[in-house]
JSON list of N, CA and C in Angstrom, two decimals:
[
{"chain": "U", "resi": 11, "resn": "SER", "atom": "N", "xyz": [12.57, 56.04, 41.02]},
{"chain": "U", "resi": 11, "resn": "SER", "atom": "CA", "xyz": [13.30, 55.55, 42.18]},
{"chain": "U", "resi": 11, "resn": "SER", "atom": "C", "xyz": [12.48, 54.47, 42.89]},
{"chain": "U", "resi": 12, "resn": "GLU", "atom": "N", "xyz": [13.14, 53.77, 43.79]},
{"chain": "U", "resi": 12, "resn": "GLU", "atom": "CA", "xyz": [12.49, 52.67, 44.50]},
{"chain": "U", "resi": 12, "resn": "GLU", "atom": "C", "xyz": [12.23, 53.01, 45.95]},
{"chain": "U", "resi": 13, "resn": "VAL", "atom": "N", "xyz": [11.11, 52.50, 46.44]},
{"chain": "U", "resi": 13, "resn": "VAL", "atom": "CA", "xyz": [10.76, 52.58, 47.86]},
{"chain": "U", "resi": 13, "resn": "VAL", "atom": "C", "xyz": [10.28, 51.20, 48.25]},
{"chain": "U", "resi": 14, "resn": "ASP", "atom": "N", "xyz": [10.88, 50.63, 49.27]},
{"chain": "U", "resi": 14, "resn": "ASP", "atom": "CA", "xyz": [10.53, 49.28, 49.71]},
{"chain": "U", "resi": 14, "resn": "ASP", "atom": "C", "xyz": [10.56, 48.27, 48.57]},
{"chain": "U", "resi": 15, "resn": "GLY", "atom": "N", "xyz": [11.53, 48.42, 47.66]},
{"chain": "U", "resi": 15, "resn": "GLY", "atom": "CA", "xyz": [11.68, 47.49, 46.56]},
{"chain": "U", "resi": 15, "resn": "GLY", "atom": "C", "xyz": [10.69, 47.66, 45.43]},
{"chain": "U", "resi": 16, "resn": "VAL", "atom": "N", "xyz": [9.90, 48.75, 45.46]},
{"chain": "U", "resi": 16, "resn": "VAL", "atom": "CA", "xyz": [8.91, 49.01, 44.42]},
{"chain": "U", "resi": 16, "resn": "VAL", "atom": "C", "xyz": [9.38, 50.18, 43.58]},
{"chain": "U", "resi": 17, "resn": "ASP", "atom": "N", "xyz": [9.41, 49.98, 42.27]},
{"chain": "U", "resi": 17, "resn": "ASP", "atom": "CA", "xyz": [9.82, 51.04, 41.35]},
{"chain": "U", "resi": 17, "resn": "ASP", "atom": "C", "xyz": [8.63, 51.99, 41.16]},
{"chain": "U", "resi": 18, "resn": "LEU", "atom": "N", "xyz": [8.70, 53.15, 41.79]},
{"chain": "U", "resi": 18, "resn": "LEU", "atom": "CA", "xyz": [7.57, 54.09, 41.75]},
{"chain": "U", "resi": 18, "resn": "LEU", "atom": "C", "xyz": [7.36, 54.72, 40.38]},
{"chain": "U", "resi": 19, "resn": "ARG", "atom": "N", "xyz": [8.35, 54.62, 39.50]},
{"chain": "U", "resi": 19, "resn": "ARG", "atom": "CA", "xyz": [8.20, 55.17, 38.16]},
{"chain": "U", "resi": 19, "resn": "ARG", "atom": "C", "xyz": [7.16, 54.40, 37.35]},
{"chain": "U", "resi": 20, "resn": "THR", "atom": "N", "xyz": [6.81, 53.20, 37.80]},
{"chain": "U", "resi": 20, "resn": "THR", "atom": "CA", "xyz": [5.83, 52.39, 37.07]},
{"chain": "U", "resi": 20, "resn": "THR", "atom": "C", "xyz": [4.43, 52.51, 37.66]},
{"chain": "U", "resi": 21, "resn": "HIS", "atom": "N", "xyz": [4.25, 53.41, 38.61]},
{"chain": "U", "resi": 21, "resn": "HIS", "atom": "CA", "xyz": [2.95, 53.60, 39.26]},
{"chain": "U", "resi": 21, "resn": "HIS", "atom": "C", "xyz": [2.38, 54.97, 38.93]},
{"chain": "U", "resi": 22, "resn": "THR", "atom": "N", "xyz": [1.08, 55.07, 38.97]},
{"chain": "U", "resi": 22, "resn": "THR", "atom": "CA", "xyz": [0.42, 56.36, 38.75]},
{"chain": "U", "resi": 22, "resn": "THR", "atom": "C", "xyz": [0.62, 57.24, 39.97]},
{"chain": "U", "resi": 23, "resn": "PRO", "atom": "N", "xyz": [0.44, 58.55, 39.80]},
{"chain": "U", "resi": 23, "resn": "PRO", "atom": "CA", "xyz": [0.53, 59.43, 40.97]},
{"chain": "U", "resi": 23, "resn": "PRO", "atom": "C", "xyz": [-0.45, 59.02, 42.08]},
{"chain": "U", "resi": 24, "resn": "ALA", "atom": "N", "xyz": [-1.65, 58.58, 41.71]},
{"chain": "U", "resi": 24, "resn": "ALA", "atom": "CA", "xyz": [-2.63, 58.16, 42.72]},
{"chain": "U", "resi": 24, "resn": "ALA", "atom": "C", "xyz": [-2.14, 56.92, 43.47]},
{"chain": "U", "resi": 25, "resn": "GLU", "atom": "N", "xyz": [-1.49, 56.00, 42.77]},
{"chain": "U", "resi": 25, "resn": "GLU", "atom": "CA", "xyz": [-0.96, 54.80, 43.44]},
{"chain": "U", "resi": 25, "resn": "GLU", "atom": "C", "xyz": [0.17, 55.16, 44.41]},
{"chain": "U", "resi": 26, "resn": "VAL", "atom": "N", "xyz": [1.02, 56.08, 44.00]},
{"chain": "U", "resi": 26, "resn": "VAL", "atom": "CA", "xyz": [2.09, 56.53, 44.88]},
{"chain": "U", "resi": 26, "resn": "VAL", "atom": "C", "xyz": [1.49, 57.24, 46.10]},
{"chain": "U", "resi": 27, "resn": "ALA", "atom": "N", "xyz": [0.48, 58.06, 45.89]},
{"chain": "U", "resi": 27, "resn": "ALA", "atom": "CA", "xyz": [-0.20, 58.75, 47.00]},
{"chain": "U", "resi": 27, "resn": "ALA", "atom": "C", "xyz": [-0.83, 57.75, 47.96]},
{"chain": "U", "resi": 28, "resn": "ASP", "atom": "N", "xyz": [-1.46, 56.72, 47.43]},
{"chain": "U", "resi": 28, "resn": "ASP", "atom": "CA", "xyz": [-2.05, 55.69, 48.28]},
{"chain": "U", "resi": 28, "resn": "ASP", "atom": "C", "xyz": [-1.00, 55.01, 49.14]},
{"chain": "U", "resi": 29, "resn": "ARG", "atom": "N", "xyz": [0.15, 54.69, 48.54]},
{"chain": "U", "resi": 29, "resn": "ARG", "atom": "CA", "xyz": [1.23, 54.06, 49.31]},
{"chain": "U", "resi": 29, "resn": "ARG", "atom": "C", "xyz": [1.72, 54.98, 50.43]},
{"chain": "U", "resi": 30, "resn": "ALA", "atom": "N", "xyz": [1.84, 56.27, 50.12]},
{"chain": "U", "resi": 30, "resn": "ALA", "atom": "CA", "xyz": [2.30, 57.22, 51.14]},
{"chain": "U", "resi": 30, "resn": "ALA", "atom": "C", "xyz": [1.29, 57.31, 52.28]},
{"chain": "U", "resi": 31, "resn": "SER", "atom": "N", "xyz": [0.01, 57.39, 51.95]},
{"chain": "U", "resi": 31, "resn": "SER", "atom": "CA", "xyz": [-1.03, 57.46, 52.98]},
{"chain": "U", "resi": 31, "resn": "SER", "atom": "C", "xyz": [-1.06, 56.20, 53.82]},
{"chain": "U", "resi": 32, "resn": "GLU", "atom": "N", "xyz": [-0.90, 55.04, 53.19]},
{"chain": "U", "resi": 32, "resn": "GLU", "atom": "CA", "xyz": [-0.87, 53.77, 53.92]},
{"chain": "U", "resi": 32, "resn": "GLU", "atom": "C", "xyz": [0.30, 53.71, 54.90]},
{"chain": "U", "resi": 33, "resn": "ARG", "atom": "N", "xyz": [1.35, 54.42, 54.60]},
{"chain": "U", "resi": 33, "resn": "ARG", "atom": "CA", "xyz": [2.54, 54.41, 55.45]},
{"chain": "U", "resi": 33, "resn": "ARG", "atom": "C", "xyz": [2.51, 55.51, 56.51]},
{"chain": "U", "resi": 34, "resn": "GLY", "atom": "N", "xyz": [1.38, 56.20, 56.62]},
{"chain": "U", "resi": 34, "resn": "GLY", "atom": "CA", "xyz": [1.21, 57.15, 57.71]},
{"chain": "U", "resi": 34, "resn": "GLY", "atom": "C", "xyz": [1.50, 58.59, 57.40]},
{"chain": "U", "resi": 35, "resn": "PHE", "atom": "N", "xyz": [1.77, 58.91, 56.14]},
{"chain": "U", "resi": 35, "resn": "PHE", "atom": "CA", "xyz": [1.98, 60.32, 55.79]},
{"chain": "U", "resi": 35, "resn": "PHE", "atom": "C", "xyz": [0.64, 61.05, 55.82]},
{"chain": "U", "resi": 36, "resn": "ASP", "atom": "N", "xyz": [0.68, 62.30, 56.17]},
{"chain": "U", "resi": 36, "resn": "ASP", "atom": "CA", "xyz": [-0.52, 63.12, 56.26]},
{"chain": "U", "resi": 36, "resn": "ASP", "atom": "C", "xyz": [-1.29, 63.08, 54.93]},
{"chain": "U", "resi": 37, "resn": "GLN", "atom": "N", "xyz": [-2.54, 62.62, 54.97]},
{"chain": "U", "resi": 37, "resn": "GLN", "atom": "CA", "xyz": [-3.30, 62.41, 53.74]},
{"chain": "U", "resi": 37, "resn": "GLN", "atom": "C", "xyz": [-3.58, 63.70, 52.98]},
{"chain": "U", "resi": 38, "resn": "GLN", "atom": "N", "xyz": [-3.89, 64.76, 53.68]},
{"chain": "U", "resi": 38, "resn": "GLN", "atom": "CA", "xyz": [-4.17, 66.04, 53.01]},
{"chain": "U", "resi": 38, "resn": "GLN", "atom": "C", "xyz": [-2.91, 66.57, 52.33]},
{"chain": "U", "resi": 39, "resn": "ALA", "atom": "N", "xyz": [-1.79, 66.44, 53.00]},
{"chain": "U", "resi": 39, "resn": "ALA", "atom": "CA", "xyz": [-0.52, 66.89, 52.41]},
{"chain": "U", "resi": 39, "resn": "ALA", "atom": "C", "xyz": [-0.17, 66.05, 51.18]},
{"chain": "U", "resi": 40, "resn": "VAL", "atom": "N", "xyz": [-0.37, 64.75, 51.27]},
{"chain": "U", "resi": 40, "resn": "VAL", "atom": "CA", "xyz": [-0.11, 63.87, 50.13]},
{"chain": "U", "resi": 40, "resn": "VAL", "atom": "C", "xyz": [-1.00, 64.24, 48.96]},
{"chain": "U", "resi": 41, "resn": "ARG", "atom": "N", "xyz": [-2.26, 64.53, 49.24]},
{"chain": "U", "resi": 41, "resn": "ARG", "atom": "CA", "xyz": [-3.21, 64.90, 48.18]},
{"chain": "U", "resi": 41, "resn": "ARG", "atom": "C", "xyz": [-2.77, 66.21, 47.51]},
{"chain": "U", "resi": 42, "resn": "THR", "atom": "N", "xyz": [-2.33, 67.18, 48.32]},
{"chain": "U", "resi": 42, "resn": "THR", "atom": "CA", "xyz": [-1.86, 68.45, 47.78]},
{"chain": "U", "resi": 42, "resn": "THR", "atom": "C", "xyz": [-0.66, 68.24, 46.86]},
{"chain": "U", "resi": 43, "resn": "ILE", "atom": "N", "xyz": [0.29, 67.45, 47.31]},
{"chain": "U", "resi": 43, "resn": "ILE", "atom": "CA", "xyz": [1.47, 67.18, 46.49]},
{"chain": "U", "resi": 43, "resn": "ILE", "atom": "C", "xyz": [1.08, 66.49, 45.18]},
{"chain": "U", "resi": 44, "resn": "THR", "atom": "N", "xyz": [0.20, 65.52, 45.28]},
{"chain": "U", "resi": 44, "resn": "THR", "atom": "CA", "xyz": [-0.25, 64.78, 44.09]},
{"chain": "U", "resi": 44, "resn": "THR", "atom": "C", "xyz": [-0.97, 65.71, 43.12]},
{"chain": "U", "resi": 45, "resn": "ASP", "atom": "N", "xyz": [-1.87, 66.53, 43.66]},
{"chain": "U", "resi": 45, "resn": "ASP", "atom": "CA", "xyz": [-2.62, 67.45, 42.79]},
{"chain": "U", "resi": 45, "resn": "ASP", "atom": "C", "xyz": [-1.68, 68.42, 42.07]},
{"chain": "U", "resi": 46, "resn": "LEU", "atom": "N", "xyz": [-0.72, 68.97, 42.81]},
{"chain": "U", "resi": 46, "resn": "LEU", "atom": "CA", "xyz": [0.22, 69.90, 42.19]},
{"chain": "U", "resi": 46, "resn": "LEU", "atom": "C", "xyz": [1.06, 69.22, 41.12]},
{"chain": "U", "resi": 47, "resn": "PHE", "atom": "N", "xyz": [1.52, 68.01, 41.41]},
{"chain": "U", "resi": 47, "resn": "PHE", "atom": "CA", "xyz": [2.29, 67.27, 40.43]},
{"chain": "U", "resi": 47, "resn": "PHE", "atom": "C", "xyz": [1.48, 67.05, 39.15]},
{"chain": "U", "resi": 48, "resn": "GLU", "atom": "N", "xyz": [0.24, 66.60, 39.32]},
{"chain": "U", "resi": 48, "resn": "GLU", "atom": "CA", "xyz": [-0.61, 66.32, 38.16]},
{"chain": "U", "resi": 48, "resn": "GLU", "atom": "C", "xyz": [-0.92, 67.59, 37.37]},
{"chain": "U", "resi": 49, "resn": "GLU", "atom": "N", "xyz": [-1.11, 68.72, 38.07]},
{"chain": "U", "resi": 49, "resn": "GLU", "atom": "CA", "xyz": [-1.37, 69.99, 37.38]},
{"chain": "U", "resi": 49, "resn": "GLU", "atom": "C", "xyz": [-0.22, 70.34, 36.43]},
{"chain": "U", "resi": 50, "resn": "VAL", "atom": "N", "xyz": [0.99, 70.17, 36.92]},
{"chain": "U", "resi": 50, "resn": "VAL", "atom": "CA", "xyz": [2.17, 70.56, 36.13]},
{"chain": "U", "resi": 50, "resn": "VAL", "atom": "C", "xyz": [2.52, 69.48, 35.10]},
{"chain": "U", "resi": 51, "resn": "ARG", "atom": "N", "xyz": [2.50, 68.24, 35.53]},
{"chain": "U", "resi": 51, "resn": "ARG", "atom": "CA", "xyz": [2.94, 67.15, 34.64]},
{"chain": "U", "resi": 51, "resn": "ARG", "atom": "C", "xyz": [1.94, 66.86, 33.53]},
{"chain": "U", "resi": 52, "resn": "TYR", "atom": "N", "xyz": [0.66, 66.81, 33.90]},
{"chain": "U", "resi": 52, "resn": "TYR", "atom": "CA", "xyz": [-0.36, 66.40, 32.94]},
{"chain": "U", "resi": 52, "resn": "TYR", "atom": "C", "xyz": [-1.29, 67.53, 32.53]},
{"chain": "U", "resi": 53, "resn": "GLY", "atom": "N", "xyz": [-1.41, 68.55, 33.35]},
{"chain": "U", "resi": 53, "resn": "GLY", "atom": "CA", "xyz": [-2.34, 69.64, 33.09]},
{"chain": "U", "resi": 53, "resn": "GLY", "atom": "C", "xyz": [-1.72, 70.79, 32.33]},
{"chain": "U", "resi": 54, "resn": "GLN", "atom": "N", "xyz": [-0.45, 70.67, 32.01]},
{"chain": "U", "resi": 54, "resn": "GLN", "atom": "CA", "xyz": [0.26, 71.67, 31.24]},
{"chain": "U", "resi": 54, "resn": "GLN", "atom": "C", "xyz": [0.22, 73.05, 31.89]},
{"chain": "U", "resi": 55, "resn": "ARG", "atom": "N", "xyz": [0.27, 73.05, 33.21]},
{"chain": "U", "resi": 55, "resn": "ARG", "atom": "CA", "xyz": [0.36, 74.31, 33.94]},
{"chain": "U", "resi": 55, "resn": "ARG", "atom": "C", "xyz": [1.83, 74.53, 34.29]},
{"chain": "U", "resi": 56, "resn": "PRO", "atom": "N", "xyz": [2.25, 75.77, 34.33]},
{"chain": "U", "resi": 56, "resn": "PRO", "atom": "CA", "xyz": [3.66, 76.04, 34.60]},
{"chain": "U", "resi": 56, "resn": "PRO", "atom": "C", "xyz": [4.05, 75.76, 36.05]},
{"chain": "U", "resi": 57, "resn": "PRO", "atom": "N", "xyz": [5.29, 75.33, 36.28]},
{"chain": "U", "resi": 57, "resn": "PRO", "atom": "CA", "xyz": [5.77, 75.11, 37.64]},
{"chain": "U", "resi": 57, "resn": "PRO", "atom": "C", "xyz": [6.18, 76.44, 38.28]},
{"chain": "U", "resi": 58, "resn": "THR", "atom": "N", "xyz": [5.20, 77.18, 38.75]},
{"chain": "U", "resi": 58, "resn": "THR", "atom": "CA", "xyz": [5.43, 78.51, 39.31]},
{"chain": "U", "resi": 58, "resn": "THR", "atom": "C", "xyz": [6.06, 78.45, 40.70]},
{"chain": "U", "resi": 59, "resn": "SER", "atom": "N", "xyz": [6.59, 79.56, 41.14]},
{"chain": "U", "resi": 59, "resn": "SER", "atom": "CA", "xyz": [7.15, 79.63, 42.49]},
{"chain": "U", "resi": 59, "resn": "SER", "atom": "C", "xyz": [6.06, 79.42, 43.54]},
{"chain": "U", "resi": 60, "resn": "GLU", "atom": "N", "xyz": [4.84, 79.83, 43.24]},
{"chain": "U", "resi": 60, "resn": "GLU", "atom": "CA", "xyz": [3.72, 79.62, 44.17]},
{"chain": "U", "resi": 60, "resn": "GLU", "atom": "C", "xyz": [3.42, 78.13, 44.31]},
{"chain": "U", "resi": 61, "resn": "ARG", "atom": "N", "xyz": [3.40, 77.41, 43.20]},
{"chain": "U", "resi": 61, "resn": "ARG", "atom": "CA", "xyz": [3.16, 75.96, 43.26]},
{"chain": "U", "resi": 61, "resn": "ARG", "atom": "C", "xyz": [4.31, 75.26, 44.00]},
{"chain": "U", "resi": 62, "resn": "GLU", "atom": "N", "xyz": [5.52, 75.70, 43.73]},
{"chain": "U", "resi": 62, "resn": "GLU", "atom": "CA", "xyz": [6.67, 75.11, 44.42]},
{"chain": "U", "resi": 62, "resn": "GLU", "atom": "C", "xyz": [6.57, 75.34, 45.92]},
{"chain": "U", "resi": 63, "resn": "SER", "atom": "N", "xyz": [6.20, 76.54, 46.31]},
{"chain": "U", "resi": 63, "resn": "SER", "atom": "CA", "xyz": [6.05, 76.85, 47.73]},
{"chain": "U", "resi": 63, "resn": "SER", "atom": "C", "xyz": [4.98, 75.98, 48.38]},
{"chain": "U", "resi": 64, "resn": "ARG", "atom": "N", "xyz": [3.85, 75.83, 47.70]},
{"chain": "U", "resi": 64, "resn": "ARG", "atom": "CA", "xyz": [2.77, 74.97, 48.22]},
{"chain": "U", "resi": 64, "resn": "ARG", "atom": "C", "xyz": [3.23, 73.52, 48.33]},
{"chain": "U", "resi": 65, "resn": "ALA", "atom": "N", "xyz": [3.98, 73.05, 47.34]},
{"chain": "U", "resi": 65, "resn": "ALA", "atom": "CA", "xyz": [4.47, 71.68, 47.37]},
{"chain": "U", "resi": 65, "resn": "ALA", "atom": "C", "xyz": [5.45, 71.48, 48.52]},
{"chain": "U", "resi": 66, "resn": "ARG", "atom": "N", "xyz": [6.36, 72.43, 48.72]},
{"chain": "U", "resi": 66, "resn": "ARG", "atom": "CA", "xyz": [7.33, 72.31, 49.81]},
{"chain": "U", "resi": 66, "resn": "ARG", "atom": "C", "xyz": [6.64, 72.32, 51.18]},
{"chain": "U", "resi": 67, "resn": "SER", "atom": "N", "xyz": [5.65, 73.18, 51.32]},
{"chain": "U", "resi": 67, "resn": "SER", "atom": "CA", "xyz": [4.89, 73.25, 52.57]},
{"chain": "U", "resi": 67, "resn": "SER", "atom": "C", "xyz": [4.16, 71.93, 52.83]},
{"chain": "U", "resi": 68, "resn": "ALA", "atom": "N", "xyz": [3.54, 71.39, 51.78]},
{"chain": "U", "resi": 68, "resn": "ALA", "atom": "CA", "xyz": [2.84, 70.11, 51.92]},
{"chain": "U", "resi": 68, "resn": "ALA", "atom": "C", "xyz": [3.82, 68.99, 52.24]},
{"chain": "U", "resi": 69, "resn": "LEU", "atom": "N", "xyz": [4.98, 69.02, 51.63]},
{"chain": "U", "resi": 69, "resn": "LEU", "atom": "CA", "xyz": [5.99, 68.00, 51.91]},
{"chain": "U", "resi": 69, "resn": "LEU", "atom": "C", "xyz": [6.43, 68.05, 53.37]},
{"chain": "U", "resi": 70, "resn": "ASP", "atom": "N", "xyz": [6.62, 69.25, 53.89]},
{"chain": "U", "resi": 70, "resn": "ASP", "atom": "CA", "xyz": [6.97, 69.40, 55.30]},
{"chain": "U", "resi": 70, "resn": "ASP", "atom": "C", "xyz": [5.87, 68.81, 56.19]},
{"chain": "U", "resi": 71, "resn": "ARG", "atom": "N", "xyz": [4.61, 69.11, 55.86]},
{"chain": "U", "resi": 71, "resn": "ARG", "atom": "CA", "xyz": [3.48, 68.56, 56.63]},
{"chain": "U", "resi": 71, "resn": "ARG", "atom": "C", "xyz": [3.40, 67.04, 56.51]},
{"chain": "U", "resi": 72, "resn": "ALA", "atom": "N", "xyz": [3.66, 66.53, 55.33]},
{"chain": "U", "resi": 72, "resn": "ALA", "atom": "CA", "xyz": [3.59, 65.07, 55.12]},
{"chain": "U", "resi": 72, "resn": "ALA", "atom": "C", "xyz": [4.61, 64.38, 56.00]},
{"chain": "U", "resi": 73, "resn": "PHE", "atom": "N", "xyz": [5.84, 64.90, 56.03]},
{"chain": "U", "resi": 73, "resn": "PHE", "atom": "CA", "xyz": [6.87, 64.26, 56.85]},
{"chain": "U", "resi": 73, "resn": "PHE", "atom": "C", "xyz": [6.62, 64.47, 58.34]},
{"chain": "U", "resi": 74, "resn": "ALA", "atom": "N", "xyz": [6.08, 65.63, 58.72]},
{"chain": "U", "resi": 74, "resn": "ALA", "atom": "CA", "xyz": [5.77, 65.87, 60.13]},
{"chain": "U", "resi": 74, "resn": "ALA", "atom": "C", "xyz": [4.72, 64.89, 60.61]},
{"chain": "U", "resi": 75, "resn": "GLY", "atom": "N", "xyz": [3.77, 64.56, 59.76]},
{"chain": "U", "resi": 75, "resn": "GLY", "atom": "CA", "xyz": [2.70, 63.64, 60.13]},
{"chain": "U", "resi": 75, "resn": "GLY", "atom": "C", "xyz": [3.13, 62.19, 60.16]},
{"chain": "U", "resi": 76, "resn": "SER", "atom": "N", "xyz": [4.33, 61.88, 59.67]},
{"chain": "U", "resi": 76, "resn": "SER", "atom": "CA", "xyz": [4.77, 60.49, 59.60]},
{"chain": "U", "resi": 76, "resn": "SER", "atom": "C", "xyz": [5.81, 60.16, 60.66]},
{"chain": "U", "resi": 77, "resn": "GLU", "atom": "N", "xyz": [6.11, 61.09, 61.55]},
{"chain": "U", "resi": 77, "resn": "GLU", "atom": "CA", "xyz": [7.15, 60.87, 62.54]},
{"chain": "U", "resi": 77, "resn": "GLU", "atom": "C", "xyz": [6.83, 59.66, 63.40]},
{"chain": "U", "resi": 78, "resn": "GLY", "atom": "N", "xyz": [7.85, 58.87, 63.63]},
{"chain": "U", "resi": 78, "resn": "GLY", "atom": "CA", "xyz": [7.69, 57.71, 64.49]},
{"chain": "U", "resi": 78, "resn": "GLY", "atom": "C", "xyz": [7.09, 56.50, 63.80]},
{"chain": "U", "resi": 79, "resn": "ARG", "atom": "N", "xyz": [6.95, 56.55, 62.49]},
{"chain": "U", "resi": 79, "resn": "ARG", "atom": "CA", "xyz": [6.33, 55.43, 61.78]},
{"chain": "U", "resi": 79, "resn": "ARG", "atom": "C", "xyz": [7.34, 54.73, 60.95]}
]
């Protein structure tokens, strides 16, 4: 998908995380989401309900930290 005219499918998870942090999203939450994504996508770890819960919690924190930006 695209954000600000940039196709994020052509970027690494770290590049997407950098863009999110630059736009004011909570850096720790972004790092958590990125780490979890990489664990499942590249680390061949299963997408467990615990990982999903952690990702959802981090996503909530990321958006809470970006309010007003």
